[in-house]
Short mmCIF file of C-alpha atoms and ligand atoms in Angstrom, two decimals:
data_model
loop_
_atom_site.label_atom_id
_atom_site.label_comp_id
_atom_site.label_asym_id
_atom_site.label_seq_id
_atom_site.Cartn_x
_atom_site.Cartn_y
_atom_site.Cartn_z
CA MET A 1 94.09 78.06 91.12
CA ASN A 2 90.79 79.79 91.54
CA ASN A 3 90.85 81.73 88.30
CA ASN A 4 87.60 81.51 86.51
CA TYR A 5 88.04 82.12 82.80
CA ASP A 6 84.39 81.75 81.79
CA ALA A 7 84.12 85.32 80.51
CA GLN A 8 87.32 85.09 78.45
CA VAL A 9 86.35 81.71 77.06
CA LYS A 10 82.95 83.01 76.08
CA GLU A 11 84.42 86.03 74.34
CA ALA A 12 87.03 83.91 72.55
CA VAL A 13 84.44 81.39 71.37
CA ALA A 14 82.24 84.19 70.03
CA LYS A 15 85.17 85.64 68.07
CA PHE A 16 86.17 82.20 66.88
CA GLU A 17 82.62 81.61 65.66
CA THR A 18 82.91 84.74 63.49
CA LEU A 19 86.19 83.47 62.04
CA VAL A 20 84.77 80.03 61.31
CA ARG A 21 81.69 81.46 59.62
CA GLY A 22 83.88 83.78 57.53
CA GLN A 23 86.04 80.88 56.39
CA LEU A 24 83.01 78.69 55.62
CA GLU A 25 81.62 81.48 53.45
CA ARG A 26 84.99 81.78 51.73
CA VAL A 27 84.98 78.04 51.01
CA GLU A 28 81.57 78.42 49.34
CA ARG A 29 82.85 81.36 47.32
CA ILE A 30 85.96 79.62 46.05
CA ASN A 31 84.05 76.42 45.29
CA ALA A 32 81.67 78.45 43.12
CA ALA A 33 84.34 80.61 41.38
CA ALA A 34 84.17 80.83 37.58
CA ASP A 35 87.04 79.44 35.51
CA PHE A 36 90.13 81.42 34.42
CA VAL A 37 89.60 84.50 32.21
CA ASP A 38 90.37 83.79 28.56
CA TYR A 39 92.50 86.83 27.72
CA ALA A 40 92.49 86.05 24.00
CA SER A 41 88.73 86.60 23.91
CA LEU A 42 88.83 90.12 25.41
CA ASP A 43 88.17 93.16 23.22
CA LYS A 44 90.62 95.14 25.28
CA LEU A 45 93.04 94.08 27.99
CA ILE A 46 93.26 96.57 30.85
CA ILE A 47 96.58 96.68 32.66
CA GLY A 48 96.40 98.54 35.96
CA VAL A 49 99.63 100.14 37.17
CA CYS A 50 99.87 100.83 40.85
CA GLY A 51 103.16 102.37 42.01
CA GLY A 52 102.92 101.75 45.76
CA ASP A 53 105.34 103.64 47.98
CA GLY A 54 109.01 103.93 48.90
CA ILE A 55 111.03 102.79 45.88
CA GLY A 56 107.76 101.44 44.40
CA PRO A 57 106.98 104.31 42.01
CA VAL A 58 110.61 104.44 40.76
CA ILE A 59 110.79 100.79 39.73
CA THR A 60 107.14 100.53 38.67
CA ASN A 61 107.42 103.52 36.30
CA ALA A 62 110.54 101.91 34.87
CA ALA A 63 108.70 98.66 34.18
CA GLN A 64 105.72 100.53 32.74
CA THR A 65 107.99 102.38 30.28
CA VAL A 66 109.35 99.05 29.05
CA LEU A 67 105.88 97.48 28.77
CA GLU A 68 104.58 100.50 26.86
CA LYS A 69 107.43 100.12 24.37
CA LEU A 70 106.75 96.42 23.91
CA LEU A 71 102.98 96.83 23.58
CA ALA A 72 102.91 100.12 21.63
CA ASP A 73 101.20 98.53 18.59
CA LYS A 74 98.56 96.88 20.71
CA VAL A 75 97.86 100.14 22.58
CA ALA A 76 97.58 102.02 19.27
CA ALA A 77 95.14 99.39 17.98
CA GLY A 78 92.99 99.75 21.10
CA LYS A 79 93.69 96.16 22.22
CA VAL A 80 95.55 97.15 25.38
CA GLU A 81 95.06 100.01 27.82
CA PHE A 82 97.36 101.05 30.66
CA ARG A 83 95.50 102.52 33.61
CA ILE A 84 97.41 104.34 36.34
CA ILE A 85 95.94 103.75 39.77
CA ASP A 86 97.20 106.22 42.36
CA GLY A 87 96.51 106.14 46.03
CA LEU A 88 97.95 102.86 47.27
CA THR A 89 100.38 104.72 49.52
CA ILE A 90 100.96 104.25 53.23
CA GLU A 91 99.71 107.81 53.88
CA ASN A 92 96.38 107.20 52.12
CA ARG A 93 95.95 103.78 53.65
CA VAL A 94 96.60 105.14 57.13
CA ALA A 95 94.23 108.08 56.52
CA VAL A 96 91.30 105.71 55.89
CA ASN A 97 92.69 103.00 58.20
CA LYS A 98 92.39 100.32 55.53
CA ALA A 99 94.87 98.00 53.86
CA ILE A 100 93.46 99.13 50.49
CA PRO A 101 91.30 102.28 50.29
CA ASP A 102 87.84 101.51 48.79
CA ASP A 103 88.27 103.76 45.76
CA VAL A 104 91.60 102.11 44.93
CA LEU A 105 90.04 98.66 45.25
CA ASP A 106 87.18 99.69 42.93
CA GLU A 107 89.71 100.83 40.33
CA LEU A 108 91.75 97.64 40.67
CA LYS A 109 88.64 95.56 40.09
CA LYS A 110 88.09 97.25 36.72
CA CYS A 111 91.41 95.88 35.43
CA HIS A 112 92.29 92.42 34.17
CA VAL A 113 95.88 92.36 35.33
CA ILE A 114 97.80 94.63 37.67
CA LEU A 115 101.44 95.64 37.86
CA LYS A 116 102.00 96.61 41.47
CA GLY A 117 104.97 98.27 43.13
CA PRO A 118 105.99 97.43 46.69
CA THR A 119 103.89 98.89 49.50
CA THR A 120 104.97 99.61 53.05
CA THR A 121 103.63 97.23 55.70
CA PRO A 122 103.48 98.75 59.18
CA ARG A 123 105.13 96.69 61.87
CA ALA A 124 105.19 96.95 65.66
CA GLY A 125 107.06 100.11 66.69
CA ASP A 126 106.20 102.04 63.50
CA PRO A 127 104.36 105.34 63.84
CA TRP A 128 101.48 103.91 61.79
CA PRO A 129 98.44 101.94 63.00
CA ASN A 130 98.58 98.17 62.56
CA ILE A 131 96.79 97.95 59.19
CA GLU A 132 97.13 94.76 57.20
CA SER A 133 99.71 94.51 54.43
CA ALA A 134 98.36 95.86 51.13
CA ASN A 135 99.69 92.88 49.17
CA VAL A 136 98.19 90.35 51.54
CA ALA A 137 94.87 92.24 51.42
CA MET A 138 94.97 92.41 47.61
CA ARG A 139 95.68 88.70 47.34
CA LYS A 140 92.63 88.02 49.51
CA GLU A 141 90.29 90.62 47.97
CA LEU A 142 91.03 89.53 44.39
CA ASP A 143 91.38 85.84 45.38
CA LEU A 144 94.90 85.60 43.91
CA PHE A 145 95.48 82.09 45.16
CA ALA A 146 98.78 81.21 43.50
CA ASN A 147 102.01 83.06 44.09
CA VAL A 148 104.36 81.87 41.38
CA ARG A 149 108.02 82.72 41.98
CA PRO A 150 110.72 81.56 39.56
CA VAL A 151 114.40 81.54 40.52
CA LYS A 152 117.14 80.84 37.97
CA VAL A 153 120.92 80.66 38.22
CA PRO A 154 121.86 79.11 34.88
CA GLU A 155 125.57 78.63 35.60
CA GLN A 156 124.72 76.63 38.73
CA GLY A 157 121.97 74.61 37.08
CA ILE A 158 119.30 76.20 39.27
CA ASP A 159 115.91 76.51 37.61
CA TRP A 160 113.18 76.50 40.23
CA THR A 161 109.54 77.54 40.19
CA PHE A 162 107.77 77.95 43.52
CA PHE A 163 103.99 77.67 43.71
CA ARG A 164 103.21 79.33 47.01
CA GLU A 165 99.59 79.06 48.18
CA ASN A 166 98.63 82.69 48.60
CA THR A 167 95.33 83.11 50.45
CA GLU A 168 95.28 80.50 53.21
CA GLY A 169 97.63 78.85 55.72
CA SER A 170 98.97 81.13 58.43
CA TYR A 171 97.92 84.22 56.44
CA ALA A 172 94.21 83.39 56.12
CA VAL A 173 93.05 85.05 59.31
CA GLY A 174 95.61 87.85 59.12
CA SER A 175 95.16 90.49 61.78
CA ASN A 176 92.18 88.62 63.32
CA GLY A 177 94.22 86.42 65.62
CA GLN A 178 93.09 86.60 69.23
CA HIS A 179 94.48 87.89 72.48
CA ILE A 180 92.49 85.59 74.76
CA THR A 181 93.95 87.02 77.99
CA ASP A 182 96.96 89.23 78.70
CA ASP A 183 99.00 86.04 78.83
CA LEU A 184 97.57 84.07 75.93
CA ALA A 185 97.53 84.91 72.21
CA MET A 186 96.40 82.61 69.39
CA ASP A 187 96.70 82.77 65.62
CA PHE A 188 95.04 80.34 63.24
CA CYS A 189 96.09 78.30 60.25
CA VAL A 190 93.61 77.37 57.52
CA THR A 191 93.66 74.70 54.80
CA THR A 192 90.69 74.09 52.52
CA THR A 193 90.11 71.37 49.94
CA GLU A 194 89.57 73.69 46.97
CA GLY A 195 92.26 76.10 48.20
CA THR A 196 94.76 73.25 48.00
CA ASN A 197 93.35 71.63 44.87
CA ARG A 198 93.64 74.80 42.82
CA ILE A 199 97.27 75.58 43.72
CA ALA A 200 98.29 71.94 43.23
CA ARG A 201 96.52 71.79 39.86
CA LEU A 202 98.31 74.92 38.65
CA ALA A 203 101.70 73.56 39.74
CA PHE A 204 101.26 70.13 38.18
CA GLU A 205 99.88 71.60 34.94
CA PHE A 206 102.84 74.01 34.82
CA ALA A 207 105.24 71.08 35.29
CA LYS A 208 103.51 69.07 32.57
CA ASN A 209 103.35 71.94 30.06
CA ASN A 210 106.94 73.01 30.66
CA LYS A 211 108.49 69.54 30.66
CA LYS A 212 109.54 69.69 34.29
CA ASP A 213 109.67 66.11 35.46
CA ARG A 214 109.76 66.68 39.21
CA VAL A 215 107.38 68.31 41.68
CA SER A 216 108.23 68.60 45.38
CA ILE A 217 105.52 69.09 47.98
CA ILE A 218 106.79 71.03 50.99
CA THR A 219 105.05 71.01 54.38
CA LYS A 220 105.72 70.48 58.07
CA ALA A 221 103.06 67.78 58.23
CA ASN A 222 104.98 65.85 60.89
CA VAL A 223 104.08 68.60 63.38
CA ILE A 224 101.36 70.76 61.84
CA LYS A 225 99.37 67.62 61.32
CA THR A 226 95.89 68.88 60.58
CA THR A 227 96.31 71.71 58.10
CA ASP A 228 99.67 70.74 56.56
CA GLY A 229 98.57 67.10 56.69
CA LYS A 230 95.51 67.94 54.59
CA PHE A 231 97.59 70.01 52.18
CA LEU A 232 100.04 67.15 51.70
CA ARG A 233 97.33 64.51 51.23
CA ILE A 234 95.54 66.52 48.55
CA CYS A 235 98.77 67.22 46.62
CA GLU A 236 99.79 63.56 46.82
CA GLU A 237 96.38 62.45 45.61
CA MET A 238 96.63 64.80 42.63
CA SER A 239 100.13 63.59 41.77
CA LYS A 240 98.58 60.25 40.78
CA GLU A 241 97.05 62.03 37.78
CA TYR A 242 100.57 62.89 36.59
CA PRO A 243 102.40 59.57 36.34
CA ASP A 244 105.18 61.06 34.14
CA ILE A 245 106.14 63.50 36.88
CA THR A 246 108.16 62.33 39.88
CA THR A 247 106.51 63.72 42.98
CA ASP A 248 108.32 63.79 46.28
CA GLU A 249 107.65 65.22 49.67
CA TRP A 250 109.92 67.26 51.96
CA PHE A 251 109.59 68.97 55.28
CA ILE A 252 110.35 72.68 55.13
CA ASP A 253 113.27 72.53 57.58
CA ILE A 254 115.31 69.98 55.64
CA LEU A 255 114.32 71.55 52.32
CA THR A 256 115.73 74.86 53.57
CA ALA A 257 119.00 73.05 54.21
CA LYS A 258 118.97 71.18 50.88
CA LEU A 259 118.62 74.41 48.93
CA ILE A 260 122.09 75.38 50.05
CA ASP A 261 123.51 71.95 49.22
CA GLU A 262 125.19 72.62 45.87
CA LYS A 263 125.15 68.97 44.88
CA ARG A 264 121.45 68.40 45.55
CA ARG A 265 119.73 71.70 44.88
CA ARG A 266 119.93 71.59 41.11
CA ASP A 267 117.69 68.49 41.11
CA PHE A 268 114.69 70.42 42.38
CA LYS A 269 112.34 71.90 39.80
CA VAL A 270 108.82 72.76 40.91
CA PHE A 271 107.68 73.27 44.49
CA ILE A 272 104.19 73.44 46.00
CA LEU A 273 104.02 75.00 49.46
CA PRO A 274 101.63 76.49 51.99
CA ASN A 275 101.72 80.27 52.30
CA LEU A 276 104.21 80.93 55.11
CA TYR A 277 106.84 78.40 54.02
CA GLY A 278 106.55 79.78 50.50
CA ASP A 279 107.12 83.29 51.79
CA ILE A 280 110.27 82.35 53.67
CA ILE A 281 111.90 79.95 51.25
CA THR A 282 111.44 82.23 48.21
CA ASP A 283 113.53 84.94 49.86
CA GLU A 284 116.27 82.37 50.47
CA ALA A 285 115.99 81.11 46.90
CA ALA A 286 116.10 84.63 45.43
CA GLU A 287 119.32 85.29 47.31
CA PHE A 288 121.13 82.71 45.14
CA GLN A 289 120.04 84.61 42.07
CA GLY A 290 121.40 87.95 43.26
CA GLY A 291 118.96 88.99 45.96
CA VAL A 292 115.28 89.79 46.31
CA GLY A 293 115.81 92.86 44.10
CA THR A 294 116.15 90.54 41.12
CA ALA A 295 113.04 88.44 41.72
CA GLY A 296 109.56 88.99 40.36
CA SER A 297 106.39 87.16 41.18
CA ALA A 298 102.95 86.46 39.77
CA ASN A 299 99.85 86.40 41.97
CA ILE A 300 97.32 84.47 39.97
CA GLY A 301 93.60 84.07 40.44
CA LYS A 302 90.82 82.99 38.11
CA ARG A 303 89.45 86.50 37.49
CA TYR A 304 92.44 88.74 38.32
CA ALA A 305 96.21 88.50 38.33
CA MET A 306 98.75 90.82 39.93
CA PHE A 307 102.48 91.02 39.25
CA GLU A 308 104.96 92.42 41.72
CA ALA A 309 108.47 92.32 43.18
CA ILE A 310 109.04 89.86 46.00
CA HIS A 311 110.60 92.56 48.17
CA GLY A 312 109.31 95.54 50.12
CA SER A 313 109.36 99.31 49.59
CA ALA A 314 112.88 99.84 51.02
CA PRO A 315 112.09 102.87 53.24
CA ARG A 316 115.75 102.99 54.34
CA MET A 317 116.92 103.52 50.75
CA MET A 318 114.47 106.38 50.38
CA LYS A 319 115.51 107.93 53.70
CA GLU A 320 119.15 107.85 52.64
CA GLY A 321 118.27 109.44 49.29
CA ARG A 322 119.17 106.33 47.28
CA GLY A 323 115.77 105.92 45.57
CA ILE A 324 117.20 106.65 42.10
CA TYR A 325 119.51 103.64 42.51
CA ALA A 326 116.64 101.20 43.14
CA ASP A 327 116.92 97.97 41.14
CA PRO A 328 114.08 97.64 38.60
CA CYS A 329 114.94 94.00 37.77
CA SER A 330 112.31 92.56 40.12
CA MET A 331 109.56 94.58 38.41
CA LEU A 332 110.96 93.80 34.96
CA ARG A 333 110.91 90.07 35.78
CA ALA A 334 107.35 90.53 37.04
CA SER A 335 106.55 92.20 33.71
CA VAL A 336 107.84 89.14 31.82
CA MET A 337 105.44 87.03 33.88
CA LEU A 338 102.57 89.44 33.16
CA LEU A 339 103.20 89.27 29.41
CA ASN A 340 103.35 85.47 29.45
CA HIS A 341 100.25 85.22 31.59
CA VAL A 342 98.08 87.16 29.14
CA GLY A 343 99.47 85.29 26.14
CA PHE A 344 101.89 87.92 24.81
CA ASN A 345 104.64 85.32 24.67
CA ALA A 346 106.72 86.92 21.92
CA GLU A 347 106.94 90.20 23.87
CA ALA A 348 107.71 88.27 27.06
CA ASP A 349 110.59 86.48 25.29
CA ARG A 350 112.03 89.74 24.00
CA LEU A 351 112.05 91.24 27.46
CA GLU A 352 113.39 88.10 29.12
CA LYS A 353 116.25 87.78 26.63
CA ALA A 354 117.15 91.46 26.99
CA LEU A 355 117.13 91.14 30.77
CA ASP A 356 119.24 87.98 30.75
CA PHE A 357 121.71 89.69 28.42
CA CYS A 358 121.96 92.85 30.52
CA MET A 359 121.98 91.12 33.92
CA TYR A 360 124.14 88.07 33.22
CA THR A 361 126.02 88.32 29.92
CA ASP A 362 126.94 91.87 28.96
CA LYS A 363 126.75 93.54 32.39
CA LYS A 364 127.71 96.96 31.04
CA TYR A 365 125.62 98.48 33.83
CA THR A 366 124.79 96.88 37.15
CA VAL A 367 122.50 98.23 39.80
CA THR A 368 123.86 98.01 43.34
CA GLY A 369 121.30 100.12 45.16
CA ARG A 370 123.97 102.79 45.73
CA ASP A 371 126.04 105.29 43.77
CA THR A 372 128.57 102.50 43.20
CA GLY A 373 126.23 101.23 40.46
CA ALA A 374 123.91 102.47 37.74
CA THR A 375 120.70 104.35 38.41
CA CYS A 376 117.37 102.70 37.77
CA GLU A 377 116.89 104.98 34.76
CA THR A 378 120.26 104.14 33.18
CA PHE A 379 119.61 100.43 33.61
CA VAL A 380 116.13 100.60 32.12
CA ASN A 381 117.39 102.51 29.06
CA TYR A 382 120.08 99.85 28.70
CA VAL A 383 117.41 97.12 28.73
CA ILE A 384 115.30 99.06 26.20
CA GLU A 385 118.33 99.36 23.86
CA ASN A 386 118.67 95.59 23.98
CA LEU A 387 115.03 94.64 23.44
C1 IPM B 401 106.02 88.75 50.14
C2 IPM B 401 106.11 89.69 51.31
C3 IPM B 401 104.76 89.82 51.99
C4 IPM B 401 104.33 88.45 52.46
C5 IPM B 401 104.77 90.84 53.15
C6 IPM B 401 105.19 92.21 52.68
C7 IPM B 401 103.46 90.92 53.88
O1 IPM B 401 107.09 89.26 52.19
O2 IPM B 401 105.29 89.06 49.18
O3 IPM B 401 106.66 87.71 50.17
O4 IPM B 401 104.61 88.06 53.59
O5 IPM B 401 103.68 87.75 51.68
MG1 MG B 402 108.16 87.56 51.56
#
């Protein structure tokens, strides 16, 4: 062994220093962030609509049509404005080599809440450069720290709400992991005090306000001791402020198993998890409800909030000409969350009831993603008829 790695070590340390400084600045920023926007006090609520690509525009337009119907009075009275934001497509993002083109980001920042269609994320082997995922970038840029993902299967007693931390963990450093040598690559995992406090607070307050008497904290703190350990400690500490709520703690591996245990899974109610575990487990959970196409999610920050499907842009569906059969339910569920988030609870209830009726009770039309089922348009008109 006469390898001398001094040069590589020096280069790695210099890059690491940049990462550490960036994260320390982020900590200062989030510690100083203003409190949540009070939507009721706004003269006009601006809802940005961003179609994305692949099946994105199909299902986003569908959701927008429904929202415009529900909010027609408020739009006429000048209390709500819909703003279409074009340009968050893979072609545009590749052209400027950015996860979100600057002009699109400027437009997004002029809105209060955003309805966003799926966007394509390049992966190894794709013809596109390795730009960061647009949703991950948007979550970071707009500091959307909580990814709230509900999953319900009433006939099986499943009623879960996942609070996935959305800006830290294994996602914090994103594409800035390091290839130290040809043989050694390293990624980084980040947990901060405020980053954990704010997601835990939102989850416990949600449980309290919605009469959910159990919160489960999910980590892998037996192995990922430093960052998951910190996450777990902070959540446990906060649980002491909520004596009426039973708080328990699970490791992600056994939790993944328990969610398919029909006798045990109905006992879970609210989950708090670091970013990556939240990503993985919410796809599993959505599968019980009918697949990721049926699941919406809220990305909540103090200044902005963004609502989206939990799935991707389905390039294969588009390639096979099945775009018109895309399932709008994920975006319609996301729309329910948007309405509730800004305080339009009556409109949210109308849409939720219509969706439950169409998806689970009446089932006159079902979307299968193929010509064996209804088109997106037929299904949306069916929902509108039942509002
Ligand atoms: C999600 C998605 C994204 C994520 C992808 C597209 C980067 O899977 O919203 O769950 O990993 O967060
Ligand atoms: Mg995911």
